[in-house]
């Protein structure tokens, strides 16, 4: 009896077909040692009997997952009489990627195009006869769920037993083809290799960097391995130098190119005239072009920031005035005392600072939702994939990083969780550890505040620079991790591009509002709580009696010296009030911590007040803004004339654009917020990675901030 294996992508309908063919005649078990289902059964009808093995679903014939290893092992070592490749006809292009690889293995095979019902309901017409001619193997359309075409399929499958192995080659370009020829000859001529029975396939796998093949060749014949390895690395160098690519990517590109070219030859036709996909294709030719694509991407981001900052400027001003007015109302209507101080410095100036950026957040999210809903964000991921591989990250790392705030305004918590889709543990870990470097929504108010005050003429370009910097930082950190503690393979990745869509106004508003509301809710709850706590830490212990008396004496002596009518008196008194407030703040619990840290942080230009804000920012990054608000409000010289934090920073002699830049850099890279750390610990099931993340990031951030600050000072000094 002929033995035939069913191979195909997950969800292509293998199991449905298997059940339809075998009915009750099947055995279910597990492959030895792993929990991948093993199914075998018999088809018999009209004097025809075929033994059928349902292989686990796979996308590729690499050896990265247990499924792939099992399927490959079965096909190479059990040598079935034939392979029935089950293909989802409604998703032909993607499914054929595996088909090409199976063909390259050389086993006799036929293709079952399943889900023909779905394909035709989508207006797709598949010319299976032409496909069969082009690929040189039988192709049978079926509807597994209804049993249509399956008997015909079995006739073809039975026929495989007597047919020769297929000889299927696609061209991988001059350089690769030449290397492949040389390598397959070497493999074919070494009888000590098991691989010698499948020379071209083994050579191809070798060039793809397949660890299983490389390992087994190295074991069976170290001499041959040496020869192959030198050809492979020569090719690699050559490809990098000439085409700026590497064999694995080239191989994948060519396979897709082959499939595209097959489908374009009238194999796949849309019965109903559908313009949308062709328009998408046209757009993609331009937007994901190797050279134009990245330029367009930079322009789109710059446009997004320009849009965000210019449209939010006026409403942010309204919010600022509103909180100024609110502070005035509290000032005028509450009795002096701790409660009033808490309301003004903790609530209004603290939370108000964060709330003030709601319009900016709204516009930023509106822009991002637009990019996401149109499908452009997927193109960004697509383009970044190439870059990511180089830095040891995976194509599937792009989305987690974008979710974490790759464009601006995400959150590292869902980002870290999204890394679950990455199968390779080391790539996943590298993604988890670098996700917090992205510019999450909580860092936005910090940047917006500082950029607004110190770089007001170039807000959009500064934001673009900040984004670029966070990416460079994340990628370099990934490279560092992947070449030290997380050293290992880079696994390949197949990316699908959804068609472009015109977003609906309602959809955009829903997405934008959901995210904006999250921001408001967090500011009104968590940030409010932390802000009040920090206010308390900055207020207590209050100045001792002795100290208070000293300031009172200063006031008394001024009053005695200067005539009560003179305007100078009021000014002097206010000055003393200010000194007293500063002194009180400095001696508070938080003030002491901030002052103690000054020894270290002064190299980066941060004073004790900034330190309080940054320590507070570990709880949540927005707290950097709210704490600066509280700190400057508590130390305010003249509370009657309460000015916004932005104004205070702009006029303060302690601040400069350079310091702002150092603080931006530090905020960008230092320890992830508490919730993210908890999430990292949970996702990696190890508190060590949480500790690592806090320490590594903070040290990195400190190093960079010091470099920026000292570098800036140095340049200023040379410049005079
Ligand atoms: P496997 O992962 O390859 O084993 O795929 P399954 O056999 O589990 O099928 C995946 C899904 O596709 C199931 O919901 C099936 O009911 C459905 N399915 C399978 N074949 C067909 C078909 O020919 N037409 C339609 N419409 N659905 C199908
Ligand atoms: Mg199945």
mmCIF file of C-alpha atoms in Angstrom, residues 440-625:
data_model
loop_
_atom_site.group_PDB
_atom_site.id
_atom_site.type_symbol
_atom_site.label_atom_id
_atom_site.label_comp_id
_atom_site.label_asym_id
_atom_site.label_seq_id
_atom_site.Cartn_x
_atom_site.Cartn_y
_atom_site.Cartn_z
ATOM 1 C CA UNK A 440 5.557 55.384 25.453
ATOM 2 C CA UNK A 441 2.621 57.718 26.049
ATOM 3 C CA UNK A 442 3.843 58.447 29.565
ATOM 4 C CA UNK A 443 7.157 59.803 28.327
ATOM 5 C CA UNK A 444 5.383 62.080 25.863
ATOM 6 C CA UNK A 445 4.436 64.792 28.353
ATOM 7 C CA UNK A 446 8.043 64.831 29.561
ATOM 8 C CA UNK A 447 9.323 65.375 26.036
ATOM 9 C CA UNK A 448 6.505 67.720 25.120
ATOM 10 C CA UNK A 449 7.211 69.891 28.159
ATOM 11 C CA UNK A 450 10.946 70.137 27.610
ATOM 12 C CA UNK A 451 10.790 70.396 23.836
ATOM 13 C CA UNK A 452 8.030 72.993 24.110
ATOM 14 C CA UNK A 453 10.073 75.138 26.470
ATOM 15 C CA UNK A 454 13.593 74.769 25.120
ATOM 16 C CA UNK A 455 13.222 73.858 21.474
ATOM 17 C CA UNK A 456 10.000 75.627 20.635
ATOM 18 C CA UNK A 457 11.137 76.580 17.127
ATOM 19 C CA UNK A 458 11.828 72.992 16.081
ATOM 20 C CA UNK A 459 9.310 70.900 17.961
ATOM 21 C CA UNK A 460 8.541 68.434 15.180
ATOM 22 C CA UNK A 461 12.167 67.889 14.216
ATOM 23 C CA UNK A 462 13.114 67.432 17.866
ATOM 24 C CA UNK A 463 10.426 64.802 18.206
ATOM 25 C CA UNK A 464 11.715 63.065 15.089
ATOM 26 C CA UNK A 465 15.206 63.181 16.548
ATOM 27 C CA UNK A 466 13.960 61.756 19.836
ATOM 28 C CA UNK A 467 12.209 58.934 17.981
ATOM 29 C CA UNK A 468 15.294 58.174 15.917
ATOM 30 C CA UNK A 469 17.432 58.238 19.047
ATOM 31 C CA UNK A 470 15.206 55.780 20.878
ATOM 32 C CA UNK A 471 15.338 53.397 17.898
ATOM 33 C CA UNK A 472 19.075 53.664 17.578
ATOM 34 C CA UNK A 473 19.399 53.075 21.317
ATOM 35 C CA UNK A 474 17.057 50.089 21.257
ATOM 36 C CA UNK A 475 18.723 48.513 18.234
ATOM 37 C CA UNK A 476 22.239 48.988 19.559
ATOM 38 C CA UNK A 477 21.187 47.603 22.929
ATOM 39 C CA UNK A 478 19.622 44.631 21.142
ATOM 40 C CA UNK A 479 22.803 44.075 19.173
ATOM 41 C CA UNK A 480 24.821 44.267 22.375
ATOM 42 C CA UNK A 481 22.550 41.797 24.167
ATOM 43 C CA UNK A 482 22.404 39.468 21.183
ATOM 44 C CA UNK A 483 26.146 39.356 20.867
ATOM 45 C CA UNK A 484 26.753 38.812 24.578
ATOM 46 C CA UNK A 485 24.276 37.259 26.996
ATOM 47 C CA UNK A 486 21.655 36.460 24.349
ATOM 48 C CA UNK A 487 23.895 35.207 21.586
ATOM 49 C CA UNK A 488 22.246 32.912 19.014
ATOM 50 C CA UNK A 489 20.522 32.362 15.691
ATOM 51 C CA UNK A 490 18.288 34.811 13.861
ATOM 52 C CA UNK A 491 15.130 33.036 12.736
ATOM 53 C CA UNK A 492 13.390 33.861 9.450
ATOM 54 C CA UNK A 493 10.042 35.459 9.125
ATOM 55 C CA UNK A 494 7.252 35.724 6.575
ATOM 56 C CA UNK A 495 5.354 38.969 6.602
ATOM 57 C CA UNK A 496 1.969 39.525 5.073
ATOM 58 C CA UNK A 497 0.898 42.939 3.936
ATOM 59 C CA UNK A 498 -2.787 43.684 4.397
ATOM 60 C CA UNK A 499 -4.301 45.799 1.640
ATOM 61 C CA UNK A 500 -4.470 49.554 2.175
ATOM 62 C CA UNK A 501 -7.778 50.844 3.412
ATOM 63 C CA UNK A 502 -9.316 54.250 3.746
ATOM 64 C CA UNK A 503 -10.104 54.580 7.444
ATOM 65 C CA UNK A 504 -13.561 55.699 8.460
ATOM 66 C CA UNK A 505 -13.965 58.838 10.483
ATOM 67 C CA UNK A 506 -15.887 56.958 13.148
ATOM 68 C CA UNK A 507 -13.260 54.210 13.403
ATOM 69 C CA UNK A 508 -10.527 56.801 13.785
ATOM 70 C CA UNK A 509 -12.399 58.657 16.487
ATOM 71 C CA UNK A 510 -13.040 55.457 18.430
ATOM 72 C CA UNK A 511 -9.384 54.416 18.328
ATOM 73 C CA UNK A 512 -8.169 57.880 19.203
ATOM 74 C CA UNK A 513 -10.607 58.394 21.977
ATOM 75 C CA UNK A 514 -9.950 54.974 23.578
ATOM 76 C CA UNK A 515 -6.288 55.806 23.921
ATOM 77 C CA UNK A 516 -6.801 59.401 25.001
ATOM 78 C CA UNK A 517 -9.269 58.309 27.616
ATOM 79 C CA UNK A 518 -6.732 55.811 28.970
ATOM 80 C CA UNK A 519 -4.311 58.685 29.395
ATOM 81 C CA UNK A 520 -6.858 60.879 31.157
ATOM 82 C CA UNK A 521 -7.971 58.056 33.423
ATOM 83 C CA UNK A 522 -4.424 57.256 34.429
ATOM 84 C CA UNK A 523 -3.679 60.915 35.163
ATOM 85 C CA UNK A 524 -6.839 61.202 37.246
ATOM 86 C CA UNK A 525 -6.175 58.086 39.329
ATOM 87 C CA UNK A 526 -2.689 56.606 39.510
ATOM 88 C CA UNK A 527 -0.831 59.815 38.760
ATOM 89 C CA UNK A 528 -3.052 61.764 41.155
ATOM 90 C CA UNK A 529 -2.289 59.300 43.948
ATOM 91 C CA UNK A 530 1.439 59.287 43.327
ATOM 92 C CA UNK A 531 1.444 63.041 42.976
ATOM 93 C CA UNK A 532 -0.166 63.503 46.399
ATOM 94 C CA UNK A 533 2.236 60.980 47.922
ATOM 95 C CA UNK A 534 5.186 62.818 46.445
ATOM 96 C CA UNK A 535 3.767 66.138 47.601
ATOM 97 C CA UNK A 536 3.753 64.695 51.140
ATOM 98 C CA UNK A 537 7.313 63.455 50.776
ATOM 99 C CA UNK A 538 8.301 66.913 49.580
ATOM 100 C CA UNK A 539 6.456 68.679 52.398
ATOM 101 C CA UNK A 540 7.357 66.634 55.450
ATOM 102 C CA UNK A 541 9.093 66.925 57.756
ATOM 103 C CA UNK A 542 8.338 70.635 57.911
ATOM 104 C CA UNK A 543 11.073 73.063 58.902
ATOM 105 C CA UNK A 544 12.020 72.927 62.565
ATOM 106 C CA UNK A 545 11.084 75.748 64.891
ATOM 107 C CA UNK A 546 14.644 77.009 64.983
ATOM 108 C CA UNK A 547 14.836 77.330 61.226
ATOM 109 C CA UNK A 548 11.426 78.951 60.968
ATOM 110 C CA UNK A 549 12.490 81.401 63.625
ATOM 111 C CA UNK A 550 15.640 82.254 61.727
ATOM 112 C CA UNK A 551 13.604 83.226 58.657
ATOM 113 C CA UNK A 552 11.162 85.176 60.868
ATOM 114 C CA UNK A 553 14.077 87.137 62.308
ATOM 115 C CA UNK A 554 15.279 87.949 58.801
ATOM 116 C CA UNK A 555 11.828 89.229 57.972
ATOM 117 C CA UNK A 556 11.672 91.281 61.147
ATOM 118 C CA UNK A 557 14.996 92.932 60.535
ATOM 119 C CA UNK A 558 14.057 93.823 56.943
ATOM 120 C CA UNK A 559 10.774 95.312 58.113
ATOM 121 C CA UNK A 560 12.626 97.404 60.668
ATOM 122 C CA UNK A 561 15.141 98.676 58.108
ATOM 123 C CA UNK A 562 12.894 99.581 55.200
ATOM 124 C CA UNK A 563 9.977 101.957 55.331
ATOM 125 C CA UNK A 564 6.593 100.203 55.001
ATOM 126 C CA UNK A 565 5.631 102.370 51.998
ATOM 127 C CA UNK A 566 8.626 101.335 49.905
ATOM 128 C CA UNK A 567 7.895 98.706 47.187
ATOM 129 C CA UNK A 568 11.311 97.268 47.986
ATOM 130 C CA UNK A 569 9.972 95.864 51.241
ATOM 131 C CA UNK A 570 7.460 93.536 49.636
ATOM 132 C CA UNK A 571 10.067 92.291 47.181
ATOM 133 C CA UNK A 572 12.579 91.537 49.920
ATOM 134 C CA UNK A 573 9.965 89.752 52.030
ATOM 135 C CA UNK A 574 8.895 87.604 49.092
ATOM 136 C CA UNK A 575 12.513 86.738 48.510
ATOM 137 C CA UNK A 576 12.841 85.486 52.077
ATOM 138 C CA UNK A 577 9.601 83.483 51.718
ATOM 139 C CA UNK A 578 11.093 81.896 48.690
ATOM 140 C CA UNK A 579 14.306 80.995 50.465
ATOM 141 C CA UNK A 580 12.321 79.469 53.288
ATOM 142 C CA UNK A 581 10.226 77.380 50.895
ATOM 143 C CA UNK A 582 13.358 76.174 49.115
ATOM 144 C CA UNK A 583 14.957 75.271 52.408
ATOM 145 C CA UNK A 584 11.852 73.381 53.529
ATOM 146 C CA UNK A 585 11.712 71.449 50.265
ATOM 147 C CA UNK A 586 15.381 70.609 50.437
ATOM 148 C CA UNK A 587 15.017 69.261 53.958
ATOM 149 C CA UNK A 588 11.932 67.167 53.223
ATOM 150 C CA UNK A 589 12.261 63.395 52.904
ATOM 151 C CA UNK A 590 12.224 63.580 49.130
ATOM 152 C CA UNK A 591 14.540 66.568 49.163
ATOM 153 C CA UNK A 592 17.119 64.635 51.144
ATOM 154 C CA UNK A 593 17.025 61.725 48.706
ATOM 155 C CA UNK A 594 17.301 64.140 45.787
ATOM 156 C CA UNK A 595 20.198 65.967 47.413
ATOM 157 C CA UNK A 596 22.020 62.742 48.225
ATOM 158 C CA UNK A 597 21.769 61.675 44.567
ATOM 159 C CA UNK A 598 23.090 65.019 43.377
ATOM 160 C CA UNK A 599 26.684 63.825 43.848
ATOM 161 C CA UNK A 600 26.160 61.347 41.042
ATOM 162 C CA UNK A 601 23.610 63.119 38.894
ATOM 163 C CA UNK A 602 25.325 66.496 38.745
ATOM 164 C CA UNK A 603 27.551 65.058 36.008
ATOM 165 C CA UNK A 604 24.451 64.795 33.883
ATOM 166 C CA UNK A 605 23.349 68.256 34.948
ATOM 167 C CA UNK A 606 20.476 67.119 37.185
ATOM 168 C CA UNK A 607 19.940 68.886 40.499
ATOM 169 C CA UNK A 608 18.111 67.544 43.529
ATOM 170 C CA UNK A 609 14.690 68.583 42.299
ATOM 171 C CA UNK A 610 15.161 66.761 39.008
ATOM 172 C CA UNK A 611 16.302 63.734 40.982
ATOM 173 C CA UNK A 612 13.068 63.670 42.955
ATOM 174 C CA UNK A 613 11.136 63.822 39.694
ATOM 175 C CA UNK A 614 13.187 61.051 38.103
ATOM 176 C CA UNK A 615 12.934 58.758 41.125
ATOM 177 C CA UNK A 616 9.186 59.413 41.135
ATOM 178 C CA UNK A 617 9.142 58.595 37.433
ATOM 179 C CA UNK A 618 9.941 54.989 38.246
ATOM 180 C CA UNK A 619 6.366 54.708 39.510
ATOM 181 C CA UNK A 620 5.080 56.069 36.186
ATOM 182 C CA UNK A 621 6.863 58.279 33.718
ATOM 183 C CA UNK A 622 4.233 61.028 33.726
ATOM 184 C CA UNK A 623 5.251 61.591 37.326
ATOM 185 C CA UNK A 624 8.434 63.277 36.109
ATOM 186 C CA UNK A 625 6.264 66.140 34.900
#
